[in-house]
Coordinates of C-alpha atoms (C1' of nucleotides) in Angstrom, one line a residue:
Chain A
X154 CA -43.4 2.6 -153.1
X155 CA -42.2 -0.3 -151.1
X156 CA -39.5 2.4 -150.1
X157 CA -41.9 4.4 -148.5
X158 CA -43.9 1.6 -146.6
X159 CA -40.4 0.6 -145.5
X160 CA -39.6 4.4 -144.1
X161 CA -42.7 5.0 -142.8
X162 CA -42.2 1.8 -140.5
X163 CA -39.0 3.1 -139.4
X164 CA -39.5 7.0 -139.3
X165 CA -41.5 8.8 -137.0
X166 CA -45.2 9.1 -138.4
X167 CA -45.0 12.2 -140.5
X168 CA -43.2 15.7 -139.2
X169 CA -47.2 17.0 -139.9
X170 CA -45.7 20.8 -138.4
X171 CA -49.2 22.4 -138.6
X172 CA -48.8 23.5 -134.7
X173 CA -51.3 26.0 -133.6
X174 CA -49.9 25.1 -130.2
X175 CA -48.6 27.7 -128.2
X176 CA -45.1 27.7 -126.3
X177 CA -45.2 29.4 -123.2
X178 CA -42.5 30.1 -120.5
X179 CA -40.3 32.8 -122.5
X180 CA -40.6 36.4 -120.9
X181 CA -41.7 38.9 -123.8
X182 CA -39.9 41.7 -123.4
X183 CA -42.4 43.9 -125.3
X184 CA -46.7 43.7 -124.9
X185 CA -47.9 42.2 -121.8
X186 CA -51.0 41.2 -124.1
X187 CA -52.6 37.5 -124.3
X188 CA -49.4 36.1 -126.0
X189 CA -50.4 35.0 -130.1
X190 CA -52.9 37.3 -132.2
X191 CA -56.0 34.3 -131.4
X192 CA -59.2 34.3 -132.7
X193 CA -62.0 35.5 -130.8
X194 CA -63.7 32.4 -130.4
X195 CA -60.1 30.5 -129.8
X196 CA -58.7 33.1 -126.8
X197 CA -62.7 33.2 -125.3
X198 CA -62.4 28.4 -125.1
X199 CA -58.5 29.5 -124.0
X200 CA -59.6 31.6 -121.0
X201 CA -62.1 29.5 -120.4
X202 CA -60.0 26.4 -120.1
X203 CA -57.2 27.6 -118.0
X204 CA -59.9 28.9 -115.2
X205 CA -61.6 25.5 -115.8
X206 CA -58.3 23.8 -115.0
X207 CA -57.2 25.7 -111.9
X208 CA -60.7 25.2 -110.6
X209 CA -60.3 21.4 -111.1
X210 CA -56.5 21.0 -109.4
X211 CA -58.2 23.6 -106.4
X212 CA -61.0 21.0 -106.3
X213 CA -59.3 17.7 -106.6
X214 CA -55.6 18.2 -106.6
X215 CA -53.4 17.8 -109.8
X216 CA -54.9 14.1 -110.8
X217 CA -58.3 15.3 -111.2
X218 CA -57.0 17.5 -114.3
X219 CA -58.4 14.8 -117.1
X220 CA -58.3 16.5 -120.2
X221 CA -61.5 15.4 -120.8
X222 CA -62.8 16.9 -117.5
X223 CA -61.5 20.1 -118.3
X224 CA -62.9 20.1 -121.6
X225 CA -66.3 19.0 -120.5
X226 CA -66.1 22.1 -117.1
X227 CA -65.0 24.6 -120.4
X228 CA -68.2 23.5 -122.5
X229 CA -66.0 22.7 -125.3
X230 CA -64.4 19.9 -127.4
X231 CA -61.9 17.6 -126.2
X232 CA -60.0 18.4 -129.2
X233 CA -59.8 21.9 -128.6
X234 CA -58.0 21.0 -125.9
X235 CA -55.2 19.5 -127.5
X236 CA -55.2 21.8 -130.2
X237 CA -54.5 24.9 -127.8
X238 CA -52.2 23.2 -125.4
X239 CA -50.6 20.5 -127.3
X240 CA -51.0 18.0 -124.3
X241 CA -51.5 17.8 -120.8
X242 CA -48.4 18.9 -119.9
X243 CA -48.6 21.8 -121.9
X244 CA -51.8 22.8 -119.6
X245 CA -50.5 22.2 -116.7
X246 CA -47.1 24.2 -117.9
X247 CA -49.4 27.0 -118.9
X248 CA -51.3 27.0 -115.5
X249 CA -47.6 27.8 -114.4
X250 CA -46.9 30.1 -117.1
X251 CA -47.7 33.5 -114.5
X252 CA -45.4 32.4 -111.7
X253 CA -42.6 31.2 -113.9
X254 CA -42.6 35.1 -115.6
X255 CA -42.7 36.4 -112.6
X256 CA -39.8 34.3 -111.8
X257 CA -38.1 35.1 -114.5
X258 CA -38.5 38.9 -114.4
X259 CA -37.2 38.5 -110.7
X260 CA -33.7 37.2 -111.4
X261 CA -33.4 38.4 -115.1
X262 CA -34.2 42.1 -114.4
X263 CA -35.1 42.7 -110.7
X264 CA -33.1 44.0 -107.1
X265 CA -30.1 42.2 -106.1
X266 CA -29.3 39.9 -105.1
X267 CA -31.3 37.7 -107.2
X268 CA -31.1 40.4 -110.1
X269 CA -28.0 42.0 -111.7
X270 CA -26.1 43.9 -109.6
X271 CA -24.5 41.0 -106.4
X272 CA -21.9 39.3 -107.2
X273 CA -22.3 36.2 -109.5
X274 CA -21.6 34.0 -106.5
X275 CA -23.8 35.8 -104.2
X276 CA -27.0 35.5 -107.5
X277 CA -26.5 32.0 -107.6
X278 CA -27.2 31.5 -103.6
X279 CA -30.1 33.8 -103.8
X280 CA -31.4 32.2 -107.4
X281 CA -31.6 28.8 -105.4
X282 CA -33.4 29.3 -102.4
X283 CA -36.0 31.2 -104.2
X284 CA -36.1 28.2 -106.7
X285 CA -36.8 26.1 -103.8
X286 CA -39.1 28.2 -102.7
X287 CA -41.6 28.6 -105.5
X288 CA -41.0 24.8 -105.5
X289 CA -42.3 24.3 -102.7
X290 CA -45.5 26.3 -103.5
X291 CA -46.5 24.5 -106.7
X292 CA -44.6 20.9 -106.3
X293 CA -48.2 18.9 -107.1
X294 CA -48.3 21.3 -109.9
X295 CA -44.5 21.1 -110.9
X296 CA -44.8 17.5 -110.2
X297 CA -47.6 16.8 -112.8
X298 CA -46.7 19.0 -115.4
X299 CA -42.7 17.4 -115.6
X300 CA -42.1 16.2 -119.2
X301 CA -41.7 13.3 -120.9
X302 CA -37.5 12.7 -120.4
X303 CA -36.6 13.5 -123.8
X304 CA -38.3 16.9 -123.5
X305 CA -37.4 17.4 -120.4
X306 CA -34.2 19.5 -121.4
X307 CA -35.9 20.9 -124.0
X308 CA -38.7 23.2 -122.6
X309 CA -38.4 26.7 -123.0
X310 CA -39.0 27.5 -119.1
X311 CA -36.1 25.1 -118.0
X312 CA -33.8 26.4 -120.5
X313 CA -33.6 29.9 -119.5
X314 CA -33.3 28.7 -115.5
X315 CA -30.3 26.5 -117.0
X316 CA -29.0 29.5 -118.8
X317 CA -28.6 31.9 -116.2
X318 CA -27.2 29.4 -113.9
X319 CA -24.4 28.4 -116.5
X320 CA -23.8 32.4 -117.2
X321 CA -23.7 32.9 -113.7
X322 CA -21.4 30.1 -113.0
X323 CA -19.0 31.0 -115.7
X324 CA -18.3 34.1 -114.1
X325 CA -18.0 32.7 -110.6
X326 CA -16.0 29.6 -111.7
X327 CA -14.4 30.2 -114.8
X328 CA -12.2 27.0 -114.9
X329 CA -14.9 24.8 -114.4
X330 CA -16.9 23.3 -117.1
X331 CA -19.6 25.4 -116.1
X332 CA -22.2 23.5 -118.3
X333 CA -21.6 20.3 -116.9
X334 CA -21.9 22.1 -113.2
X335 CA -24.9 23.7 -114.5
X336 CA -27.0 20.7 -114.7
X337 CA -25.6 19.5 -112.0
X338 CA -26.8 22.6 -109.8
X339 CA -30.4 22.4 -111.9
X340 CA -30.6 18.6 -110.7
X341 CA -30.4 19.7 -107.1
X342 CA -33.7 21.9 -107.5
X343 CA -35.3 19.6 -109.7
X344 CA -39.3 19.5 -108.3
X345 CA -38.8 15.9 -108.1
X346 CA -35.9 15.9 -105.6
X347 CA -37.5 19.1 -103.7
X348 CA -40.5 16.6 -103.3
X349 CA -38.8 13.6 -102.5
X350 CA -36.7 15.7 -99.7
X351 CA -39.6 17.9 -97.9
X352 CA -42.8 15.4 -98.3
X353 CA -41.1 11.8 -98.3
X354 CA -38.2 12.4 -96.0
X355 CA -39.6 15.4 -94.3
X356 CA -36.9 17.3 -94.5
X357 CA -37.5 21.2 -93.5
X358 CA -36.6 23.7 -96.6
X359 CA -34.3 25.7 -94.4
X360 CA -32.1 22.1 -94.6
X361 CA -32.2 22.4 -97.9
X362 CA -31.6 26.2 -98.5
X363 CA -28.3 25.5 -96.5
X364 CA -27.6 22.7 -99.0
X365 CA -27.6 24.9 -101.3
X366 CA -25.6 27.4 -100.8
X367 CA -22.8 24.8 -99.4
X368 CA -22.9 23.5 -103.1
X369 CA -23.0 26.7 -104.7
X370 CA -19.9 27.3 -102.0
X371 CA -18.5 24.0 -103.2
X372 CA -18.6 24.6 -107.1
X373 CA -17.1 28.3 -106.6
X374 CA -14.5 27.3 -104.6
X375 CA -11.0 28.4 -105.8
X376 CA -10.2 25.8 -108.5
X377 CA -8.3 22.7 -107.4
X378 CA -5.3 20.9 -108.3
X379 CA -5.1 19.1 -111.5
X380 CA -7.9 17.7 -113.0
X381 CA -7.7 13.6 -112.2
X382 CA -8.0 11.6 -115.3
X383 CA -11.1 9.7 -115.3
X384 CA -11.2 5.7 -115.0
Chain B
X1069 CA -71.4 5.6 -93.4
X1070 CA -71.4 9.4 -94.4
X1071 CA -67.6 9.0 -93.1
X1072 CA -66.6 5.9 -95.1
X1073 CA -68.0 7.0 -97.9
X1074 CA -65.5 10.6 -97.1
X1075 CA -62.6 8.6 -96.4
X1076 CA -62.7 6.7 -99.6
X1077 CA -63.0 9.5 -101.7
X1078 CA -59.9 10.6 -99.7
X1079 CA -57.7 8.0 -99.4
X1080 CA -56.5 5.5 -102.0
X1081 CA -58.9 3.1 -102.7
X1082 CA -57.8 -0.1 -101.1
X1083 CA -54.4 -1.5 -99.4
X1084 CA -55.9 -4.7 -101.6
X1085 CA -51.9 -6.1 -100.7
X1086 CA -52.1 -9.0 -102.2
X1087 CA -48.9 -8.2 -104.1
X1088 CA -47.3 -11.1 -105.6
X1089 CA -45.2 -9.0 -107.8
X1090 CA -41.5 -9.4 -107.2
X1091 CA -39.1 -6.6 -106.0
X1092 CA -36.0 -6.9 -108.2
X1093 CA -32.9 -5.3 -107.8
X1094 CA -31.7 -6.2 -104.4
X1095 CA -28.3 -8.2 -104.4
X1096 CA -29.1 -11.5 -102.9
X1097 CA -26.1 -13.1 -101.0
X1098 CA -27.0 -16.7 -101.0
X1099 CA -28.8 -18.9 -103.9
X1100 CA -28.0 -17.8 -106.9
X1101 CA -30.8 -19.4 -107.9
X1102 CA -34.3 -18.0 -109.2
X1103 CA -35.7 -15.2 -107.3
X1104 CA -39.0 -16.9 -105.2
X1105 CA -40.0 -20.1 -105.3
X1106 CA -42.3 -19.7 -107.9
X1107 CA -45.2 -22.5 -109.4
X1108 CA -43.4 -24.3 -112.0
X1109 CA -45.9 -22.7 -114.5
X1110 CA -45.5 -19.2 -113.4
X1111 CA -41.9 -19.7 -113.9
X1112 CA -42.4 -21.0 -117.1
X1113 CA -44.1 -18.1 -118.5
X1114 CA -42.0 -15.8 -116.4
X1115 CA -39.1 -16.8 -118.4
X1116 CA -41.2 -16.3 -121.6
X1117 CA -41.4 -13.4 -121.0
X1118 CA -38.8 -11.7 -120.1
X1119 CA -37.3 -13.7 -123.7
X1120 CA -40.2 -12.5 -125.6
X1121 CA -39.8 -8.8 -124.2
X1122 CA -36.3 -8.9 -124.9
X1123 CA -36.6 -9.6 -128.5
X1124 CA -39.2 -6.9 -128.7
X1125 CA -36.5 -4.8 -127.4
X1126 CA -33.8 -5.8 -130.1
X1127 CA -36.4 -5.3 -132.9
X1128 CA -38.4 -2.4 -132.4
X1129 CA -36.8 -0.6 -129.5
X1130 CA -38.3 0.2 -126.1
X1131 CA -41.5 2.0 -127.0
X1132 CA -42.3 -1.4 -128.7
X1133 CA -42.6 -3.0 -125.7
X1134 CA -46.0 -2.9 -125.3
X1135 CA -47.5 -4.7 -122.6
X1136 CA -49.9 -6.6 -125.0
X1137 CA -47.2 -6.8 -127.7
X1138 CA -45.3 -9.2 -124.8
X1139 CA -47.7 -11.0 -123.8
X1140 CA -48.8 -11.9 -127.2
X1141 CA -45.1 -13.1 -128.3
X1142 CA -45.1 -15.0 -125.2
X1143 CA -48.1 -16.7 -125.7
X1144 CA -49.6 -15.6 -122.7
X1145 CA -52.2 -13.3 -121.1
X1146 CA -52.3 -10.1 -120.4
X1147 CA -53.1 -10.3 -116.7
X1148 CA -50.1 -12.7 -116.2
X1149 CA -47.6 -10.2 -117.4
X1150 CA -49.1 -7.3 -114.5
X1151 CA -49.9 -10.1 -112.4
X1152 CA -45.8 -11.2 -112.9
X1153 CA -43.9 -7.6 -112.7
X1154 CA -46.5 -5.4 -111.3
X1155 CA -46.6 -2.6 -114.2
X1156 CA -44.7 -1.8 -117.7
X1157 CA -41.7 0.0 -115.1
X1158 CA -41.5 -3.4 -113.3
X1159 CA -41.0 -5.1 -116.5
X1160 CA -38.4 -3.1 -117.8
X1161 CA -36.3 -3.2 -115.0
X1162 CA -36.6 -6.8 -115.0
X1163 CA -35.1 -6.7 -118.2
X1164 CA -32.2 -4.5 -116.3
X1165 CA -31.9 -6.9 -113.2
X1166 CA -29.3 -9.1 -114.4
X1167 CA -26.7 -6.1 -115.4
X1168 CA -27.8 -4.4 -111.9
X1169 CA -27.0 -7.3 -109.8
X1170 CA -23.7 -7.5 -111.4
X1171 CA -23.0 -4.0 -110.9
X1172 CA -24.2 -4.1 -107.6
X1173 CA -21.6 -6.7 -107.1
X1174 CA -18.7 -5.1 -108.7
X1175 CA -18.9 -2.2 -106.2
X1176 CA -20.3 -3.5 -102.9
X1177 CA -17.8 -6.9 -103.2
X1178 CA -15.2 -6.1 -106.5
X1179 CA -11.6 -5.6 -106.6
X1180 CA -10.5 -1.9 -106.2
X1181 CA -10.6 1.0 -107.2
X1182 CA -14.5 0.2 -107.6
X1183 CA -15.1 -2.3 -104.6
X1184 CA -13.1 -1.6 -101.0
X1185 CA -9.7 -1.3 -100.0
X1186 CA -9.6 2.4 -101.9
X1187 CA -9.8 5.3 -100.3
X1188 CA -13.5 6.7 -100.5
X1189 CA -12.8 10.0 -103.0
X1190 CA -11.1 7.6 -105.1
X1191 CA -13.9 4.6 -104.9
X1192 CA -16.2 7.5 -105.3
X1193 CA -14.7 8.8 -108.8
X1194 CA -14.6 5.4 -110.1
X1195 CA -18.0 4.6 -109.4
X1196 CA -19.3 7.3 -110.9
X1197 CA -17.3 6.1 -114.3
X1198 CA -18.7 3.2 -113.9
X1199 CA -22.2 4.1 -113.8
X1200 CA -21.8 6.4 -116.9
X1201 CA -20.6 3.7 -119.1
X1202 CA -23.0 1.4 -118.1
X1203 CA -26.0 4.0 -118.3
X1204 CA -24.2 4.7 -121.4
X1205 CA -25.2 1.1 -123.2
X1206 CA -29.2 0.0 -122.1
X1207 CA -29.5 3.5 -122.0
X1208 CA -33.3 3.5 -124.0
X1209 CA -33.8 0.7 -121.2
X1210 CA -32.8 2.6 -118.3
X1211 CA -34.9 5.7 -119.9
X1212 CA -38.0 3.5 -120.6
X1213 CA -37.6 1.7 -117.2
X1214 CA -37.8 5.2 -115.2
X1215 CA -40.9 4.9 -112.6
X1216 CA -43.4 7.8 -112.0
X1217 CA -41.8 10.6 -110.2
X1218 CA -43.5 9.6 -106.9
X1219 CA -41.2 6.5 -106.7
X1220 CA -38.6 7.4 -108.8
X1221 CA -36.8 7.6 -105.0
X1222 CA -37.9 4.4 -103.5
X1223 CA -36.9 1.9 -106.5
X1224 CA -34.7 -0.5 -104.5
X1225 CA -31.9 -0.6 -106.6
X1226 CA -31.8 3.2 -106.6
X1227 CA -31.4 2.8 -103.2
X1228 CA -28.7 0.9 -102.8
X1229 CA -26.6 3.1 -105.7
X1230 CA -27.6 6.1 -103.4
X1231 CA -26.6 4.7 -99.8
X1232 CA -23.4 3.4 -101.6
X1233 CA -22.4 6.7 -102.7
X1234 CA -23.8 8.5 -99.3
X1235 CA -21.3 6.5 -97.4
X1236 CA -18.2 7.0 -99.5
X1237 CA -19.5 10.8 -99.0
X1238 CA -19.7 10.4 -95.1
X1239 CA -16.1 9.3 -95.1
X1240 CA -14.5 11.5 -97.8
X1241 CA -16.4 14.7 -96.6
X1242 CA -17.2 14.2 -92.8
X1243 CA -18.8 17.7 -92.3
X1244 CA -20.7 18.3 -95.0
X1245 CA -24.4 16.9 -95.7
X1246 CA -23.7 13.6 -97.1
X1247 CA -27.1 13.1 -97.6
X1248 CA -27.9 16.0 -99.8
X1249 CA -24.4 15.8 -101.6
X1250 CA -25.2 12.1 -102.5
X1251 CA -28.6 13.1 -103.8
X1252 CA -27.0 15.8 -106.0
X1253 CA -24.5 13.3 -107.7
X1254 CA -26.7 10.9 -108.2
X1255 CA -28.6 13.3 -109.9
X1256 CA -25.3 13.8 -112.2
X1257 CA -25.9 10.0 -113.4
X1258 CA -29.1 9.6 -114.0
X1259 CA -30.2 8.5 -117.1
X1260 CA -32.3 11.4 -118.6
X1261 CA -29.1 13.9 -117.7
X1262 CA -26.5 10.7 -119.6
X1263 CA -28.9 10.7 -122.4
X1264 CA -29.6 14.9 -122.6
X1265 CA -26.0 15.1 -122.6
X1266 CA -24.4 12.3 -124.6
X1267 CA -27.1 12.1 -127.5
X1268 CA -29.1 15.5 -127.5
X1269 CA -25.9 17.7 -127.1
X1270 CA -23.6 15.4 -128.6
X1271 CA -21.0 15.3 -125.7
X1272 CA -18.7 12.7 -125.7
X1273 CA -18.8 10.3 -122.4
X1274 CA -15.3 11.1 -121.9
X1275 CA -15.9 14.8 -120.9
X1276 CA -19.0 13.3 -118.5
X1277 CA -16.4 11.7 -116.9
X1278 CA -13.6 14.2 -116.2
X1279 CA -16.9 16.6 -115.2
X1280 CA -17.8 13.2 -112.7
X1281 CA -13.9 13.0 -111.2
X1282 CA -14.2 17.5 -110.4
X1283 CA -17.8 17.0 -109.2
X1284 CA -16.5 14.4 -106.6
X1285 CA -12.9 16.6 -106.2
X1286 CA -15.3 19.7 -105.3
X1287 CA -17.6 17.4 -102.9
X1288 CA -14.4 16.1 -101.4
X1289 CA -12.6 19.2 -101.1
X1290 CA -11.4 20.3 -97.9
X1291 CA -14.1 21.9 -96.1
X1292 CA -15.0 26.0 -97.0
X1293 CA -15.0 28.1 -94.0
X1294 CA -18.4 28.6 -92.3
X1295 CA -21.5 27.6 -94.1
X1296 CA -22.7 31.3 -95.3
X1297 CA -27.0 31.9 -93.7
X1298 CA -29.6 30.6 -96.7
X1299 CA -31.2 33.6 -98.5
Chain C
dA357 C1' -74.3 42.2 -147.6
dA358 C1' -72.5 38.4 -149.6
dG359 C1' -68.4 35.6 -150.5
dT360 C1' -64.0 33.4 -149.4
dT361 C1' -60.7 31.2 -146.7
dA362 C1' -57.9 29.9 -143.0
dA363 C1' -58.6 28.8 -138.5
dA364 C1' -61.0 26.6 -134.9
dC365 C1' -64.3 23.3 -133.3
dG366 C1' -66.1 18.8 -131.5
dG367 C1' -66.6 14.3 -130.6
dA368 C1' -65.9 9.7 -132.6
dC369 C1' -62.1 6.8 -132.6
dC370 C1' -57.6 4.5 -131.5
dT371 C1' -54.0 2.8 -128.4
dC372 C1' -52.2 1.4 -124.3
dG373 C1' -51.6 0.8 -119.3
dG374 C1' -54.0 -1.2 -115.7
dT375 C1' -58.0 -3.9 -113.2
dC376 C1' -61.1 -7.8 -112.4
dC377 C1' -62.9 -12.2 -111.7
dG378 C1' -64.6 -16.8 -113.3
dG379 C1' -62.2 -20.7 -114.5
dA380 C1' -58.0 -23.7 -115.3
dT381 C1' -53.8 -25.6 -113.1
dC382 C1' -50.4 -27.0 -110.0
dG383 C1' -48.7 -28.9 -105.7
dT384 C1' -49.9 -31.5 -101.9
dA385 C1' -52.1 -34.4 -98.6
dA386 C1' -54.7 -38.4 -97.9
Chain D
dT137 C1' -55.1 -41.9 -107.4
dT138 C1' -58.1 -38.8 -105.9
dA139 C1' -59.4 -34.7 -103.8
dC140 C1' -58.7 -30.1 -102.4
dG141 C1' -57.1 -25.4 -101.8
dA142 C1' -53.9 -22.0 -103.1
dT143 C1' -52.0 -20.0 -106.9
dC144 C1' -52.2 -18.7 -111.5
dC145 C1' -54.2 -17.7 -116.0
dG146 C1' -56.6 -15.1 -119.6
dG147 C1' -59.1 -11.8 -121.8
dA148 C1' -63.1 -8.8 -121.3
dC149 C1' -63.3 -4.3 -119.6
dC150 C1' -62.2 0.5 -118.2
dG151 C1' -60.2 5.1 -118.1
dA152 C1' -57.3 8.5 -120.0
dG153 C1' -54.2 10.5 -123.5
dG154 C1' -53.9 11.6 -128.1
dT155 C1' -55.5 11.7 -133.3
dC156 C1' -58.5 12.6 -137.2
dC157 C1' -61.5 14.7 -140.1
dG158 C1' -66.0 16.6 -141.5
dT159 C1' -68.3 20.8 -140.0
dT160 C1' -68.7 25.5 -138.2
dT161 C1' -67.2 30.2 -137.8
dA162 C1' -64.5 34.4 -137.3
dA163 C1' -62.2 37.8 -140.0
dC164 C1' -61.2 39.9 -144.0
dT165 C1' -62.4 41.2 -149.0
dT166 C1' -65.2 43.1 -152.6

DNA sequence: AAGTTAAACGGACCTCGGTCCGGATCGTAA
DNA sequence: TTACGATCCGGACCGAGGTCCGTTTAACTT
């Protein structure tokens, strides 16, 4: 007894695991239907609350998403909210949920040369100024729906971006530790740094673009001499 | 009227600048003394602070640190603690300024490899060491002290870390975009990447660094041939 | 059609960051 | 020492995210 009083001060509350909530930013290869098997009642608030939600970022910009707004413009509870989408971020991830598929579907499957086909080289050029593209659409959105740091890594959507940049590096730098390179690249597209560059520094995107692709040049150059040891 | 009333829904509500927080984080050359002159009681409980938020640190972690939790321990009111550091960020980096200053130090004024009389590339590499070791402790800190994304750019001692390693850039790599290329390796030691990598993944901060010493040996390389169009 | 159950609902409730302002306190000038 | 003004203090107050749990309801069974 005192054993668990003294773990339940240390551990995290209780794992609890029921999670109805839904995890979006995977492509589904197979239906293009509404994504779990929901109750009528549950996919009728869901619809309801994502249209309720865009209207409310179209009216007053990302800010003006209170949960509690959105739940009040849906007619429903503000627990139903939560229950669907987990948090806010998980809205405003799922108000992104279309473009990022479409995304997706783009480099994973479409015409080079973001899509198989260019060399790996040539993807990654092409993979990053489109990145910084839909960025640039988006950043409030991008912007309010970044997770907490420790989830950061872990979303879904972000892994599969990471993914094809490491697979894509491995092949065009195969000596380099293409994971590390990976996040490195990732960091350099982050919405945050796209943001910071174009609306606080007023950068123009073709700057960036060009950044890009001198980095990309940089990290598939032909390998150099012997690794330095660190200090 | 009809157009104040407007502009206020627009704009943020009020300059109000009466802003008595401090700005930490800047290297001071002269007195080493205490930041402003500050009324002998503000001081007091400044100190208080700070000791009392400290200890919450060592006993329950960052995410104990709340800001009522501090002011409680200190004995002191709520409003003195915003009042004193602005917000819960302002705080926490408080809490940082000490090991920031000294860092600041070592690398703006140390011996070399780390402070001047090295050639930039090689200043450049052992900076970024640094940095990862020292991210590496106070890493919950650094990860609880991280501002809002919107100013996550214009933290003052972020600053200075960034126009550091732009100008070791501008000299190692004259024709590339020193700006951009500093932004992307900073982005290689922030905290939420150190603590994705070293604690999430399990990667060992000795592999950070050899990644750290190619990053800078690819930024560093001599130049590619003609910057290829963007996409 | 009635019964059963798992799922969904809703809103009261909690916590915590941040604001506000009347009143206490310090430093200084007379 | 007294008086005064700038600075500081403190805690009530607010908004928003997130949790909880008693109630309702959709979907399936008999």
């Amino acid at each position: 007894m005192l054993y668990a009083v003294f773990m339940s001060a240390v551990l995290p509350p209780i794992p609890q695991s029921q999670e109805p909530v839904e995890r979006p930013g995977l492509l589904q290869v197979g239906t293009a239907e509404e994504e779990p098997c929901l109750r009528a009642d549950a996919a009728r608030n869901r619809a309801r609350l994502l249209e309720a939600a865009a209207r409310l970022v179209a009216e007053h910009g990302a800010a003006g998403v209170t949960m509690e707004a959105v739940a009040t413009a849906a007619n429903v509870g503000k627990g139903t909210v939560f229950r669907r989408f987990g948090d806010r971020t998980g809205l405003l991830t799922a108000l992104l949920d279309h473009s990022e598929k479409k995304f997706q579907a783009a480099f994973l499957s479409g015409p080079p040369p973001l899509g198989p086909g260019a060399h790996p080289a040539e993807r990654l050029r092409a993979f990053g100024c489109a990145l910084l593209r839909r960025s640039a659409d988006e950043l409030e959105l991008q912007l309010a729906a970044e997770p907490s740091p420790e989830r950061r890594f872990s979303v879904p959507a972000r892994r599969v971006l990471f993914s094809h940049v490491a697979l894509l590096l491995r092949q065009a730098a195969p000596h380099a530790d293409a994971e590390l390179l990976a996040h490195t690249l990732m960091g350099y597209l982050s919405p945050v740094l796209v943001h910071h560059l174009t609306r606080q520094c007023g950068m123009p995107l073709e700057r960036l673009e060009s950044g890009w692709c001198d980095l990309v040049d940089r990290m598939t150059a032909t390998e150099t001499g012997p690794p330095s040891a660190p200090h």
